[in-house]
Every structure is written in structure tokens, then in C-alpha cells.
Coordinates of C-alpha atoms in Angstrom, one line a residue:
Chain A
M192 CA 78.5 -29.8 16.0
Q193 CA 79.4 -26.6 14.3
A194 CA 79.1 -27.9 11.1
V195 CA 76.2 -30.0 11.9
F196 CA 74.3 -26.4 12.5
F197 CA 76.0 -25.1 9.9
W198 CA 74.4 -27.4 7.1
L199 CA 71.2 -27.2 9.1
F200 CA 71.0 -23.5 8.8
S201 CA 71.7 -23.6 5.4
A202 CA 69.4 -25.7 4.3
L203 CA 66.9 -23.9 6.2
A204 CA 68.1 -20.7 4.3
V205 CA 67.9 -22.0 0.7
G206 CA 64.9 -24.0 1.2
C207 CA 62.9 -20.7 2.7
A208 CA 64.3 -18.8 -0.7
L209 CA 62.9 -21.4 -2.9
G210 CA 59.5 -21.0 -1.2
V211 CA 59.8 -17.2 -1.3
V212 CA 60.0 -17.6 -5.3
F213 CA 57.3 -20.8 -5.8
K214 CA 54.8 -20.1 -3.0
K215 CA 52.0 -18.2 -5.3
N216 CA 50.4 -16.2 -1.6
P217 CA 52.5 -13.0 -1.2
V218 CA 51.9 -13.0 2.5
V219 CA 53.0 -16.6 2.4
S220 CA 56.2 -16.1 0.5
A221 CA 56.5 -13.1 2.7
V222 CA 56.9 -15.5 6.1
F223 CA 59.5 -17.6 3.7
L224 CA 61.4 -14.5 3.4
M225 CA 61.5 -13.8 6.9
G226 CA 62.2 -17.6 7.9
S227 CA 65.4 -17.3 5.2
M228 CA 66.4 -14.1 6.9
L229 CA 66.4 -15.9 10.6
A230 CA 68.4 -19.3 9.5
L231 CA 71.0 -16.4 7.6
A232 CA 70.9 -14.8 11.1
C233 CA 71.6 -17.8 12.6
L234 CA 74.5 -18.4 10.2
F235 CA 76.2 -15.3 11.3
L236 CA 75.8 -16.2 14.8
L237 CA 77.4 -19.5 14.4
L238 CA 80.5 -17.2 12.9
D239 CA 80.4 -15.3 16.2
A240 CA 79.2 -12.1 14.8
H241 CA 76.2 -11.7 17.0
F242 CA 76.2 -8.1 16.2
I243 CA 75.6 -8.6 12.5
A244 CA 73.4 -11.3 13.4
V245 CA 70.7 -8.8 15.6
I246 CA 71.2 -6.6 13.1
Q247 CA 70.0 -9.0 10.4
V248 CA 67.1 -10.0 12.6
L249 CA 66.0 -6.2 14.1
V250 CA 66.2 -4.9 10.0
Y251 CA 65.6 -7.3 7.8
A252 CA 63.5 -10.0 9.7
G253 CA 61.9 -7.3 11.5
A254 CA 61.4 -4.0 10.2
V255 CA 61.8 -4.4 6.7
M256 CA 59.1 -7.7 6.8
V257 CA 56.8 -5.2 8.7
L258 CA 57.2 -2.8 5.5
F259 CA 56.7 -5.8 2.9
S260 CA 53.7 -7.1 5.0
F261 CA 52.1 -3.9 5.0
I262 CA 52.5 -3.0 1.4
I263 CA 51.1 -6.5 0.7
M264 CA 48.3 -5.7 3.3
I265 CA 47.4 -2.4 2.1
L266 CA 47.2 -3.2 -1.3
N267 CA 45.3 -6.5 -1.4
L268 CA 45.1 -7.2 -4.8
P269 CA 42.9 -10.3 -5.3
Q270 CA 44.6 -12.9 -7.0
E271 CA 42.4 -12.2 -10.8
E272 CA 43.4 -8.9 -10.5
L273 CA 46.8 -9.2 -10.9
P274 CA 47.9 -9.5 -14.8
P275 CA 49.9 -12.5 -15.9
L276 CA 53.6 -11.8 -15.4
A277 CA 55.2 -11.5 -18.9
L278 CA 58.0 -14.0 -18.2
G279 CA 59.5 -15.8 -21.3
G280 CA 63.0 -14.6 -21.7
T281 CA 63.2 -12.9 -18.6
R282 CA 63.4 -16.4 -16.8
A283 CA 66.1 -17.6 -19.2
W284 CA 68.2 -14.6 -18.2
G285 CA 67.5 -14.9 -14.7
V286 CA 68.7 -18.3 -14.5
A287 CA 71.7 -17.4 -16.7
F288 CA 72.8 -15.2 -14.1
G289 CA 72.0 -17.1 -11.3
A290 CA 74.0 -20.0 -12.2
V291 CA 76.9 -17.8 -13.1
A292 CA 76.9 -16.2 -9.4
L293 CA 76.7 -19.8 -8.0
L294 CA 80.0 -20.9 -9.9
F295 CA 81.5 -17.8 -8.9
L296 CA 80.6 -17.9 -5.1
A297 CA 81.6 -21.6 -5.6
G298 CA 84.7 -21.2 -7.0
K299 CA 85.6 -18.6 -4.4
F300 CA 84.4 -20.7 -1.1
F301 CA 84.0 -24.3 -1.5
P302 CA 88.1 -25.1 -1.7
T303 CA 88.6 -24.9 2.0
K304 CA 90.3 -27.5 3.3
E305 CA 90.2 -26.3 6.4
G306 CA 87.0 -26.1 7.9
F307 CA 86.1 -24.0 10.3
M308 CA 89.0 -21.2 11.2
P309 CA 89.0 -20.4 14.6
T310 CA 88.0 -16.3 15.3
S311 CA 90.5 -14.2 17.3
R312 CA 89.4 -13.2 20.7
G313 CA 86.6 -10.0 20.4
F314 CA 86.0 -11.3 16.7
G315 CA 82.3 -10.3 15.9
D316 CA 82.4 -8.1 18.9
V317 CA 80.3 -4.4 18.9
R318 CA 84.0 -2.8 19.2
S319 CA 85.5 -4.5 16.7
I320 CA 82.8 -2.9 14.1
A321 CA 82.3 0.1 16.1
V322 CA 86.0 1.5 16.1
P323 CA 86.5 1.1 12.5
L324 CA 83.3 2.7 11.6
F325 CA 84.2 5.7 13.8
R326 CA 87.9 5.9 12.9
E327 CA 88.6 4.9 9.4
Y328 CA 85.2 5.0 7.8
A329 CA 84.0 8.4 9.3
L330 CA 83.1 9.9 6.2
A331 CA 81.0 7.1 4.7
F332 CA 78.8 7.1 8.0
E333 CA 78.1 10.7 8.0
L334 CA 77.0 10.2 4.3
T335 CA 74.7 7.2 5.3
S336 CA 72.7 9.2 7.1
L337 CA 72.9 11.7 3.8
V338 CA 71.3 8.6 2.0
L339 CA 68.5 8.0 5.1
L340 CA 67.6 11.5 4.9
V341 CA 67.2 11.2 0.8
G342 CA 65.2 7.8 1.9
I343 CA 62.8 9.6 4.3
V344 CA 61.9 12.7 1.8
G345 CA 61.2 10.5 -0.6
A346 CA 58.8 8.6 1.2
V347 CA 57.2 11.2 2.7
L348 CA 56.6 12.8 -0.9
L349 CA 55.6 9.6 -1.9
A350 CA 52.8 9.5 0.4
K351 CA 52.2 12.9 1.2
R352 CA 51.1 13.5 -3.1
K353 CA 47.9 15.0 -3.3
V354 CA 46.1 12.9 -6.4
Chain B
M281 CA 79.0 -20.3 19.9
Y282 CA 78.7 -21.0 23.4
T283 CA 76.6 -18.1 24.2
V284 CA 74.1 -19.4 21.5
V285 CA 73.5 -22.6 21.6
P286 CA 71.4 -22.1 24.7
L287 CA 69.5 -19.5 22.7
L288 CA 69.0 -21.8 19.7
I289 CA 67.5 -24.6 22.2
L290 CA 65.3 -22.6 24.1
F291 CA 64.0 -21.4 20.5
V292 CA 63.4 -25.0 19.5
L293 CA 61.8 -25.8 23.0
S294 CA 59.2 -23.1 23.1
S295 CA 58.4 -24.3 19.5
V296 CA 57.8 -27.7 20.9
T297 CA 56.3 -26.3 23.7
A298 CA 53.5 -24.6 21.7
I299 CA 52.8 -27.2 19.5
V300 CA 52.3 -29.6 22.4
F301 CA 50.0 -27.2 23.9
V302 CA 47.9 -27.0 20.4
L303 CA 47.9 -30.5 20.1
A304 CA 46.4 -30.9 24.1
N305 CA 44.1 -28.5 23.0
R306 CA 43.0 -30.3 19.9
L307 CA 42.6 -33.9 22.0
L308 CA 40.7 -32.1 25.0
G309 CA 38.6 -29.8 23.4
P310 CA 35.1 -30.3 21.6
Q311 CA 35.2 -30.8 18.1
A312 CA 31.6 -29.7 16.9
M313 CA 31.9 -27.4 13.9
T314 CA 29.0 -25.6 12.4
P315 CA 29.2 -23.4 9.5
S316 CA 27.8 -20.4 11.0
K317 CA 31.3 -21.0 13.6
L318 CA 33.6 -21.3 10.9
E319 CA 32.1 -17.7 9.2
P320 CA 34.3 -14.8 10.0
F321 CA 33.1 -12.8 12.9
E322 CA 31.2 -9.7 12.1
C323 CA 28.9 -8.5 15.2
G324 CA 26.4 -11.0 14.1
V325 CA 25.3 -9.9 11.2
E326 CA 25.9 -11.4 7.5
V327 CA 29.5 -10.8 6.6
Y328 CA 29.4 -7.8 4.5
G329 CA 31.6 -7.3 1.4
P330 CA 35.2 -8.5 0.7
V331 CA 37.5 -8.5 3.9
R332 CA 40.4 -7.9 2.4
Q333 CA 40.1 -4.4 0.6
P334 CA 43.1 -1.6 0.4
L335 CA 43.9 -0.1 3.3
H336 CA 44.9 3.5 4.1
V337 CA 48.4 4.9 2.6
R338 CA 49.5 5.9 6.0
F339 CA 50.5 2.7 7.4
Y340 CA 52.9 2.5 4.7
L341 CA 54.4 5.8 5.5
V342 CA 54.5 4.7 9.1
A343 CA 56.4 1.2 8.0
L344 CA 58.9 3.1 6.0
L345 CA 59.5 6.0 8.6
F346 CA 60.4 3.0 10.7
V347 CA 62.6 1.1 8.9
L348 CA 64.7 4.4 8.0
F349 CA 64.9 5.5 11.6
D350 CA 65.4 1.8 12.7
V351 CA 68.4 1.4 10.4
E352 CA 69.6 5.0 12.1
S353 CA 69.3 3.3 15.2
V354 CA 71.4 0.6 14.2
F355 CA 73.9 3.6 13.9
F356 CA 73.8 4.7 17.7
F357 CA 74.3 1.1 18.8
P358 CA 77.9 0.6 18.0
W359 CA 78.4 4.1 18.8
A360 CA 76.9 4.2 22.4
V361 CA 79.4 1.1 23.3
I362 CA 82.4 2.9 22.2
L363 CA 81.5 6.6 23.2
K364 CA 83.4 6.3 26.7
D365 CA 86.6 5.1 24.8
L366 CA 86.4 7.5 21.2
G367 CA 85.2 10.9 23.3
L368 CA 84.7 14.1 21.5
V369 CA 85.5 12.5 18.1
A370 CA 82.7 10.0 18.3
G371 CA 80.1 13.0 19.9
V372 CA 81.0 15.2 17.2
E373 CA 80.0 12.8 14.4
M374 CA 76.6 11.8 15.9
L375 CA 76.1 15.3 16.5
A376 CA 76.9 15.8 12.3
F377 CA 74.8 12.7 12.1
L378 CA 72.0 13.3 14.2
L379 CA 71.6 17.3 12.6
F380 CA 70.9 15.3 9.3
L381 CA 68.4 12.9 11.2
V382 CA 66.4 16.0 12.9
G383 CA 66.4 17.4 9.8
A384 CA 64.5 14.6 8.1
L385 CA 62.0 14.6 11.2
A386 CA 61.4 18.2 10.8
Y387 CA 60.6 17.5 7.2
A388 CA 58.4 14.8 8.0
W389 CA 56.7 17.1 10.2
K390 CA 56.1 20.0 8.5
K391 CA 54.8 17.8 5.5
G392 CA 52.1 16.4 7.8
A393 CA 53.6 13.1 7.5
L394 CA 53.5 12.8 11.2
E395 CA 49.8 13.2 11.3
W396 CA 47.2 10.4 11.6
D397 CA 44.6 12.2 9.6
Chain C
M168 CA 85.9 -37.0 24.1
E169 CA 86.6 -34.4 26.0
I170 CA 85.1 -32.3 23.6
F171 CA 81.9 -34.3 23.3
L172 CA 81.5 -34.2 27.1
Q173 CA 82.0 -30.3 27.2
E174 CA 79.4 -29.6 24.6
G175 CA 77.0 -32.2 25.9
L176 CA 77.4 -30.3 29.4
V177 CA 76.5 -27.3 27.6
L178 CA 73.5 -28.6 25.8
L179 CA 72.3 -30.2 29.1
K180 CA 72.8 -26.4 30.9
A181 CA 70.9 -25.0 28.3
A182 CA 68.2 -27.6 27.7
L183 CA 67.7 -26.9 31.7
W184 CA 67.6 -23.1 31.6
A185 CA 64.9 -23.9 29.1
V186 CA 62.9 -25.6 30.8
A187 CA 63.1 -23.6 33.9
L188 CA 62.7 -20.1 31.7
S189 CA 59.2 -21.6 30.1
L190 CA 57.8 -22.5 33.8
V191 CA 58.8 -19.2 34.6
M192 CA 57.2 -17.5 31.9
A193 CA 54.2 -19.3 32.5
L194 CA 54.1 -18.7 35.9
V195 CA 54.5 -15.0 35.4
A196 CA 52.0 -14.8 32.8
G197 CA 49.5 -16.8 34.5
F198 CA 49.9 -14.6 38.0
L199 CA 49.9 -11.4 36.5
T200 CA 46.2 -12.7 35.1
Y201 CA 45.5 -13.3 38.3
L202 CA 46.7 -9.9 39.6
E203 CA 45.5 -7.7 36.8
R204 CA 42.1 -8.8 37.7
K205 CA 42.5 -8.5 41.5
V206 CA 44.1 -5.1 41.3
A207 CA 41.4 -3.8 38.8
G208 CA 38.9 -5.6 41.3
H209 CA 40.3 -3.7 44.2
M210 CA 40.2 -0.1 42.5
Q211 CA 36.9 -0.4 41.2
A212 CA 36.0 -1.6 45.2
R213 CA 35.2 -5.2 44.1
L214 CA 37.0 -7.9 45.2
G215 CA 38.3 -9.6 42.3
P216 CA 38.5 -13.6 41.9
N217 CA 38.4 -15.0 45.0
R218 CA 36.9 -18.6 44.7
V219 CA 39.5 -21.1 43.1
G220 CA 42.1 -21.2 46.1
P221 CA 42.9 -19.3 49.1
Y222 CA 42.3 -15.5 47.8
G223 CA 41.8 -16.7 44.1
L224 CA 45.2 -17.6 43.8
L225 CA 44.7 -21.1 41.9
Q226 CA 42.1 -18.8 39.0
F227 CA 44.9 -18.7 36.3
V228 CA 45.4 -22.6 36.7
A229 CA 41.4 -22.7 36.3
D230 CA 41.6 -20.3 33.5
G231 CA 44.5 -22.4 31.5
V232 CA 42.6 -25.8 32.4
K233 CA 39.5 -23.9 30.1
L234 CA 41.4 -23.0 27.6
F235 CA 42.6 -26.2 26.7
L236 CA 39.4 -27.6 26.9
K237 CA 37.9 -24.9 24.4
E238 CA 37.3 -25.9 20.9
D239 CA 40.3 -25.1 18.3
L240 CA 38.2 -23.0 15.5
I241 CA 39.8 -22.3 12.6
P242 CA 37.4 -20.2 10.4
S243 CA 36.8 -21.7 6.8
D244 CA 37.8 -18.7 5.2
A245 CA 41.4 -18.3 7.1
D246 CA 44.5 -18.9 5.5
A247 CA 44.8 -22.0 7.7
P248 CA 48.8 -22.1 7.7
L249 CA 49.3 -18.9 8.3
F250 CA 46.6 -18.6 11.0
R251 CA 48.4 -21.3 12.8
F252 CA 51.6 -19.6 12.3
G253 CA 50.9 -16.3 13.6
P254 CA 50.5 -17.1 17.4
Y255 CA 53.6 -19.6 17.6
L256 CA 55.6 -16.6 16.8
V257 CA 54.4 -14.2 19.1
F258 CA 54.5 -17.1 21.8
V259 CA 58.5 -18.0 20.9
G260 CA 59.2 -14.4 20.2
S261 CA 58.0 -13.3 23.8
F262 CA 59.4 -16.4 25.1
A263 CA 63.2 -15.9 23.7
V264 CA 63.5 -12.4 25.1
F265 CA 63.2 -14.7 28.5
A266 CA 66.8 -15.5 27.3
V267 CA 68.7 -12.6 28.4
L268 CA 66.9 -11.4 31.1
P269 CA 68.8 -11.2 34.4
F270 CA 67.3 -12.6 37.5
G271 CA 70.5 -12.0 39.6
E272 CA 74.0 -11.4 39.5
R273 CA 74.9 -15.2 39.0
I274 CA 71.3 -16.2 37.3
V275 CA 71.0 -15.4 33.7
A276 CA 70.7 -17.7 30.6
T277 CA 72.7 -16.6 28.4
D278 CA 74.5 -12.8 28.8
L279 CA 74.6 -12.0 25.2
N280 CA 76.9 -9.1 24.9
I281 CA 74.5 -7.5 22.9
G282 CA 71.5 -8.0 25.2
L283 CA 69.5 -4.8 24.8
F284 CA 69.9 -4.8 20.9
Y285 CA 68.8 -8.6 21.1
V286 CA 65.4 -7.5 23.0
L287 CA 64.8 -4.8 20.8
A288 CA 65.3 -7.2 17.6
I289 CA 63.0 -10.1 18.7
T290 CA 60.2 -7.3 19.7
S291 CA 59.9 -6.7 16.3
I292 CA 59.5 -10.4 15.5
E293 CA 56.4 -10.3 17.6
T294 CA 55.0 -7.8 15.8
V295 CA 55.3 -9.6 12.3
G296 CA 53.9 -12.6 14.1
L297 CA 50.5 -10.2 15.3
L298 CA 50.4 -9.3 11.3
M299 CA 50.1 -12.7 10.0
A300 CA 47.5 -13.6 12.7
G301 CA 45.6 -10.5 11.8
W302 CA 45.9 -10.8 8.0
A303 CA 45.3 -14.5 8.2
S304 CA 41.7 -14.5 10.0
N305 CA 40.1 -13.2 7.2
N306 CA 38.2 -10.9 9.4
K307 CA 37.7 -6.9 9.1
W308 CA 38.3 -6.8 13.1
A309 CA 41.2 -8.8 12.8
L310 CA 43.2 -7.0 9.8
L311 CA 42.5 -3.8 11.3
G312 CA 43.7 -4.8 14.5
A313 CA 47.1 -6.1 13.6
M314 CA 47.4 -3.3 11.2
R315 CA 47.0 -0.7 13.9
S316 CA 48.7 -2.9 16.6
A317 CA 51.8 -3.4 13.8
A318 CA 51.8 0.6 13.4
Q319 CA 51.8 1.8 16.8
S320 CA 54.8 -1.3 18.0
I321 CA 57.0 -0.1 15.5
S322 CA 56.5 3.6 15.9
Y323 CA 56.8 3.2 19.4
E324 CA 60.1 1.0 18.8
I325 CA 62.2 4.1 17.9
P326 CA 62.0 5.9 21.0
V327 CA 62.3 2.2 22.7
G328 CA 65.7 1.8 21.0
V329 CA 66.9 5.6 21.8
S330 CA 66.2 5.3 25.0
F331 CA 67.9 1.9 25.9
L332 CA 70.6 3.8 24.4
I333 CA 71.1 6.3 27.6
P334 CA 72.2 3.2 29.7
I335 CA 74.2 1.6 27.1
V336 CA 76.4 4.8 27.0
L337 CA 76.3 5.1 30.7
A338 CA 77.7 1.5 31.0
G339 CA 79.9 1.0 27.6
S340 CA 78.2 -2.0 26.9
M341 CA 74.9 -3.8 25.5
S342 CA 74.9 -6.8 27.7
L343 CA 72.3 -6.4 30.7
Q344 CA 74.6 -7.7 33.0
G345 CA 77.4 -5.4 32.0
I346 CA 75.2 -2.6 32.4
I347 CA 73.9 -3.5 35.9
H348 CA 77.8 -3.9 36.9
A349 CA 77.8 -0.1 36.1
Q350 CA 75.5 1.0 38.6
A351 CA 77.8 -0.1 41.4
G352 CA 78.4 1.9 44.1
G353 CA 76.4 5.3 45.6
F354 CA 74.9 2.6 48.6
G355 CA 73.1 0.7 46.2
L356 CA 70.9 3.8 45.4
L357 CA 72.5 6.6 44.0
G358 CA 74.6 4.7 41.0
W359 CA 71.1 4.1 39.1
N360 CA 71.4 5.1 35.9
V361 CA 68.2 6.9 36.9
F362 CA 69.9 9.0 39.1
H363 CA 73.0 9.4 37.3
N364 CA 72.1 12.7 35.2
P365 CA 69.1 14.4 34.7
F366 CA 68.8 13.4 31.3
S367 CA 68.7 10.0 32.2
L368 CA 66.3 10.5 34.5
A369 CA 64.1 11.9 31.8
A370 CA 64.9 9.2 29.5
F371 CA 63.5 6.8 32.0
F372 CA 60.3 8.4 32.0
V373 CA 60.3 8.4 28.3
G374 CA 61.7 5.0 27.7
C375 CA 59.1 3.8 30.0
T376 CA 56.3 5.3 28.4
A377 CA 57.3 4.2 25.3
M378 CA 57.7 0.7 26.2
V379 CA 54.0 0.6 28.0
A380 CA 52.9 1.5 24.2
E381 CA 55.1 -0.5 22.6
I382 CA 53.5 -3.8 24.2
N383 CA 50.0 -2.1 23.1
R384 CA 48.8 -1.7 27.1
T385 CA 46.5 1.1 28.2
P386 CA 46.3 3.7 27.6
F387 CA 47.7 2.9 24.4
D388 CA 45.6 -0.4 23.6
L389 CA 44.1 0.9 20.7
P390 CA 44.4 -2.6 18.8
E391 CA 42.2 -3.9 21.3
A392 CA 40.0 -0.8 21.7
E393 CA 36.8 -3.2 22.3
S394 CA 34.5 -0.5 21.5
E395 CA 35.5 -0.1 17.8
L396 CA 37.5 -3.4 16.9
V397 CA 35.5 -6.3 18.8
A398 CA 39.3 -7.9 20.0
G399 CA 41.7 -6.5 17.6
Y400 CA 44.0 -9.0 15.9
N401 CA 43.0 -12.1 18.2
T402 CA 39.2 -12.0 17.7
E403 CA 39.0 -15.4 15.2
Y404 CA 41.1 -17.1 17.8
S405 CA 39.7 -19.4 20.4
G406 CA 41.4 -21.9 22.7
M407 CA 45.4 -22.8 23.0
R408 CA 46.1 -20.2 20.3
F409 CA 44.1 -17.4 21.8
A410 CA 46.1 -18.4 25.1
F411 CA 49.3 -17.9 23.5
F412 CA 48.7 -14.3 23.0
F413 CA 47.0 -13.6 26.1
L414 CA 50.2 -15.7 27.4
A415 CA 52.5 -13.1 25.2
E416 CA 50.8 -9.7 26.4
Y417 CA 50.8 -10.5 30.0
A418 CA 54.7 -12.0 29.9
N419 CA 55.8 -8.6 27.8
I420 CA 54.5 -6.4 31.2
F421 CA 56.9 -8.4 33.3
V422 CA 59.7 -8.5 30.4
I423 CA 59.5 -4.6 30.3
S424 CA 59.3 -4.3 34.1
M425 CA 62.3 -6.6 34.5
I426 CA 64.4 -4.4 31.5
A427 CA 63.5 -1.0 33.0
A428 CA 64.6 -2.2 36.3
A429 CA 67.7 -3.6 35.3
I430 CA 68.8 -0.9 33.0
F431 CA 67.6 2.5 34.9
L432 CA 66.5 1.1 38.4
G433 CA 70.0 -0.6 39.4
G434 CA 68.9 -4.2 38.6
W435 CA 70.5 -6.4 41.4
Q436 CA 72.9 -3.7 43.1
L437 CA 73.2 -3.5 46.4
P438 CA 75.2 -2.1 49.3
S439 CA 78.2 -4.3 49.8
P440 CA 77.1 -5.8 53.6
F441 CA 74.1 -6.9 52.2
K442 CA 75.2 -8.8 48.8
D443 CA 76.9 -11.9 50.6
I444 CA 74.1 -13.0 52.9
L445 CA 72.6 -15.6 51.1
P446 CA 74.2 -17.7 48.5
F447 CA 74.1 -16.8 44.4
G448 CA 73.6 -13.1 45.3
L449 CA 70.0 -14.2 46.1
V450 CA 69.0 -10.9 48.2
G451 CA 69.9 -9.2 44.5
S452 CA 67.8 -11.4 42.9
F453 CA 64.6 -10.3 45.5
V454 CA 65.5 -7.0 45.4
L455 CA 65.5 -6.7 41.1
L456 CA 62.0 -8.9 41.5
A457 CA 61.0 -6.2 43.7
K458 CA 61.6 -3.3 41.4
A459 CA 59.8 -5.1 38.7
A460 CA 56.9 -5.9 40.8
V461 CA 56.2 -2.2 41.6
L462 CA 56.9 -1.2 37.9
V463 CA 54.4 -4.2 37.1
F464 CA 51.7 -2.8 39.6
I465 CA 52.1 0.6 38.1
V466 CA 51.2 -0.6 34.0
L467 CA 48.4 -2.0 35.9
W468 CA 47.5 1.0 37.5
L469 CA 47.6 3.1 34.4
R470 CA 44.7 0.8 32.9
W471 CA 42.4 1.8 35.6
T472 CA 43.3 5.5 35.6
L473 CA 44.2 6.5 32.6
P474 CA 41.6 7.0 29.4
R475 CA 42.5 5.4 26.1
V476 CA 43.8 8.0 23.8
R477 CA 43.2 8.5 20.3
V478 CA 44.8 7.2 17.5
D479 CA 46.3 10.4 15.8
Q480 CA 47.2 11.6 19.6
L481 CA 49.0 8.1 19.5
M482 CA 51.2 8.7 16.4
E483 CA 51.8 12.4 17.9
V484 CA 53.4 11.4 21.4
C485 CA 55.6 8.8 19.4
W486 CA 56.7 10.8 16.4
K487 CA 56.6 14.6 18.1
Y488 CA 57.4 14.4 21.9
L489 CA 58.9 10.7 22.2
T490 CA 61.1 10.4 19.9
P491 CA 62.6 13.7 19.9
M492 CA 63.1 13.7 23.6
A493 CA 64.5 10.8 23.7
L494 CA 67.2 12.1 21.0
V495 CA 68.0 15.0 23.2
C496 CA 68.2 12.5 26.1
L497 CA 71.0 10.9 24.2
M498 CA 72.9 13.8 23.4
G499 CA 72.6 15.5 27.0
T500 CA 74.1 12.3 28.3
A501 CA 76.7 12.4 25.8
V502 CA 77.4 15.6 27.0
W503 CA 77.1 15.4 30.7
M504 CA 80.3 12.5 29.7
W505 CA 82.1 14.9 28.2
A506 CA 81.8 17.2 30.8
F507 CA 81.6 15.6 34.0
P508 CA 84.0 12.4 33.2
G509 CA 82.9 9.5 35.5
R510 CA 80.8 11.6 38.0
I511 CA 77.1 11.2 38.7
F512 CA 75.0 13.8 39.5
F513 CA 74.8 13.5 43.0
G514 CA 78.5 13.4 42.9
L515 CA 78.9 16.6 42.0
F516 CA 78.2 18.6 45.4
G517 CA 80.6 15.7 47.7
T518 CA 83.7 13.8 47.0
A519 CA 80.9 10.5 47.1

């Protein structure tokens, strides 16, 4: 049953990701992005990583999506005002990098014969994330707050700049 | 895995319910479209100007502040769960974390980013 | 074979739960629309709905049938797929929260170990649904209403999240059942989180205020300020799609009341002699539902007592008052737990 769900959600995630790229309307793209995020969250759920799954929904499908939609709706650019993108070489580079990344990932993850590995008890629990976070990685945790501080200062500066 | 299956079924079933409801509405309700019914509602007068105009930047600021505070709160949750076990160490760590957060809030406050003007 | 049987049972149980919960949601939301009108009526010295069924109790059934018979309109300039998608998202989102609501000691669809966090995440999905609906309507009122609604919901999600943390700190668990279990003792009353310490008492009020604002209820109902924005994000909606927004709104009132009752007011906790009078801990379920009902009534009461706040006051209340207050409550609770480990406020004076 796990395998069925896995392929279902992977297909959904990839399909929605394609939708993000190929849809012309930015709001529709954003909705597809959310679909992709939700499918990813479901994949995390299948891995018993409940906490990560909910973070995926809360931060990406929720918060970041609202931010994206807000930006699209604030600008509200009509289609004809957008300058045509000068793609050309960029597209080729993109395809090349994508192919390399795909090959790398495929080589890394596909040849697993065991299928799904059973997880140990308590895996994906909040505690199994929290304890290392506040013990071994305490410094990284503190630095995160610094990064977020910089983010807030940047946001305020950008939005409150007197033009 | 078994905690998740009920959730997924719930999602599927609620979507199916929603679709069935809308289809039933389609079948039962009248279908008498007139051009004026299909116009955007604007209190009875002719539609004036484009609908999708640029909006105020303050929405952007609120959304960005929300994203950043949301990420902060993501860190709070694991902390809250294990506070009992780790005790003072975790408390002090979070206090330091919070100092930056409060500093950021104070900065936004002082800069007037929290005003809706 | 055995595996398949087991999985089949899990699926069957989940499907039954899903059907039961959808019935509960429809009934609760429907009943709340009736209750709101009845409460409003009596507060204004009217009778409220009293024609359909005894005391007008079947009013919501009549309303539901009426909505099914309405014309399903999609404005010609609207973005049709998104216009259809928005209400679904709102409906599914508000329904999904029911999955983790504890209805009793042994009655819960799925007790996720991240329950409260899940509730918070799903709420933000609903916000996206509102935004999509408002934008796709291609209507000035709808767009502005949706933007305001989303800005309000996301702002107030911060104090709500922080005040959720206080029960989590006290219980050491994010599961709603775990939090209720941690409120045992004190004759089923003093063990409540709200009485745990002065900070948790304050957090209860901060959290409830923020939750009322998060679901856009009066006095924080600016997105639907009918004198300014016609009806906000659902201006262009009719029939069932309109009903979805309405259902979600009323279901949300019930959800926040249940959550507040569960995480602050002791949930289904009872003094031990009363626990096993009825099977499945049903007495506890009734107690929990009664607490939630009182909170629901307060939410409805607020609407006829407080005038609507201004939009600048709205943002001020959230960022300058509720968020700092919630943070103070959180740190205060942490300090309390360090200073008086394992003791509640009333336990300081005696040996209770």
C-alpha cells in the first residue's frame, strides 16, 4: 500500500511542478506550486516524518504561498505589460543543469533493492528532531534567529523606504 | 503510516462531498444566465476602471513579517515539547533566540512597520 | 493475507470516521447558523427563526435546501478554474481540522502526535483558499476583502501559535489527547491549564482573542465589513460555493471553541468517580462539548456587544499587544516550570 501511495504522490508532485512552469497565469502557477508542496508533505507523512510534513504545509504551502500570492496580487500586472523574457541560452543551461541533477539523484537513490526500509520506533517524532537541535546544533539554532532578524530588518527597510 | 491513512481518506472524502454538492447544485438550480448577471458586482453601477490594479505595499510587509515569525514559531514547537526534559539549558537557549526576535519586533515597531497607514 | 485484512480494517475505520465527521461538521455548522440567528434575535428582543420545525430548529435544513436550489453563477470575467477551486480549499481545510479534534477520551479520528501544529498548518491553507477565491472573482470588493482577510488571518496566526505553545510546554506533547491527559487531577477543575499559573491564565485570554480574530469573527470581521466591502471575498459567489464559505466560517467557530476547551479548559477531564458512569468515557465527552458550547455562545455574544474595530487598530492589537503578551506568557510559563517544577498555582498553598 505504501508503494501505491508513494507513486501517487510523487506523480502529483512532479505533475504540479510541471504545471508551475508551463502555466502562463502567475496565480495558477502559484496554486500548482501549492499542490506540489502538499504532495511533498504527503510523501513526508508516508515516511513517518510527521513534524517535517506539517512544517512543509505550514511554512511552504501556507506562509510562503500567501506571500507569493500577495506579491502577485499587489503587482497585478496585466499580461501585455510584461516584457518578453529573453530566454535563448538560459533555457539550454537550465535543461543541462536539470539533467545533471537528475542523473546525480537517480544514481544516488534509485538502485535500492530493499524497497522501503522499516523505521525505528520514535523515528520522525518531534523529540528525535528537538533533542539534537537543542543539544548538538544549539549554535546553528541561535544563528537562525540572527538570520531571521536580518530578514525582518530587510523587509522593513524595503517596504518602508521613502521614495 | 496508520495515523496518516485516516487523514488522507478524510481529505479525499471531503473533496468528493464538495464536488457532489456542487454538482447537485448545478442539477437542481435554475440556469438562466443573462449578461448583466455575469457582470462583476459593483453596487449596481457600470463597472468602473480595471479591477486588478496594483495594491498597497503594506500587504507585502505583513506577509513577509508573517513568514519570518512563522519560521520562528516552527522552532518554538520542538522546544516546547522537550522543555520539560532539557530544563534550564533549553530555557536559556530559547531566551537568547527570543532576544533577537524581540529586537526584530522592536525595530519593526520603531520603523513604523506595524502601523497600518 | 493478514496484512491485507489489517489494512482493509484501517481503511474501513477511516472511511467510517470520515463519514461521521462530515455529518458532525454539517450538523454543527448548520445548527450554529440557527443558533446565531436565535441568539441575535433574543439579544435584540426579537424571537429569531421560529417557523420551521419546533422553535425553528429546522431552519438550517430549509436554508440548506434553498442553497441547493440557487443558480450556480460564475461571472464571465472570473478565472473559472480558480473560482471553482477556492471554495473547495476552504471547505476541505476547515473539514480537515476535525480529524484531530478529541470528542472524548477514546473518541478521536486520528490522534496525531503533532495535533496542535497540524491545526495551525491547516488554517493557513484555508487562507490561501480565500485569497484564490477573492482574486478569481474579478471584483474589487472580493479582491480587497480577500487581501484583508488573508492579512488578518496570517497576522493573528502568530499570537495563536505562541499561545498554543503554553499547553504544549505544560504537557510536553503536541497531541491534543496528550495535552488533555496532562490536565488530570485537582477534582477535574484545578488541573486545567488555565489554572496552572498566572501566565497560562493570561495566555488563555490572549489565545482566545487571537483565535476569534483569526477566523474573522466580529469584532474583527473587517473582511466582511458590509458597509465597506459589500460581502468581502464571497461577493460573487452563489449557491453551494457560497455555502462552503459559510459552512467553513461556522465550523471554524466550533473548532476554535473545541480547541480552547481541550487545551486550556481541561477537555474531557473529570473527577475519577464520574469517569466511568457511561461507556467510552461519554460523560467526559458531554463535559467537553458543554465547555465548547459555552465558548461558542461567547463568540456569538461578542458580535452583538462589541463594535467592529478599525483596520489600523486591528493590526495594532495583533502585533503590538497580543504577540508580545503571548511571548511574555510563554517565557513566564517556562520560568514557572523551572521555579516550581510540577506544581500548579493552587498547589503552592497546600499539598494538593
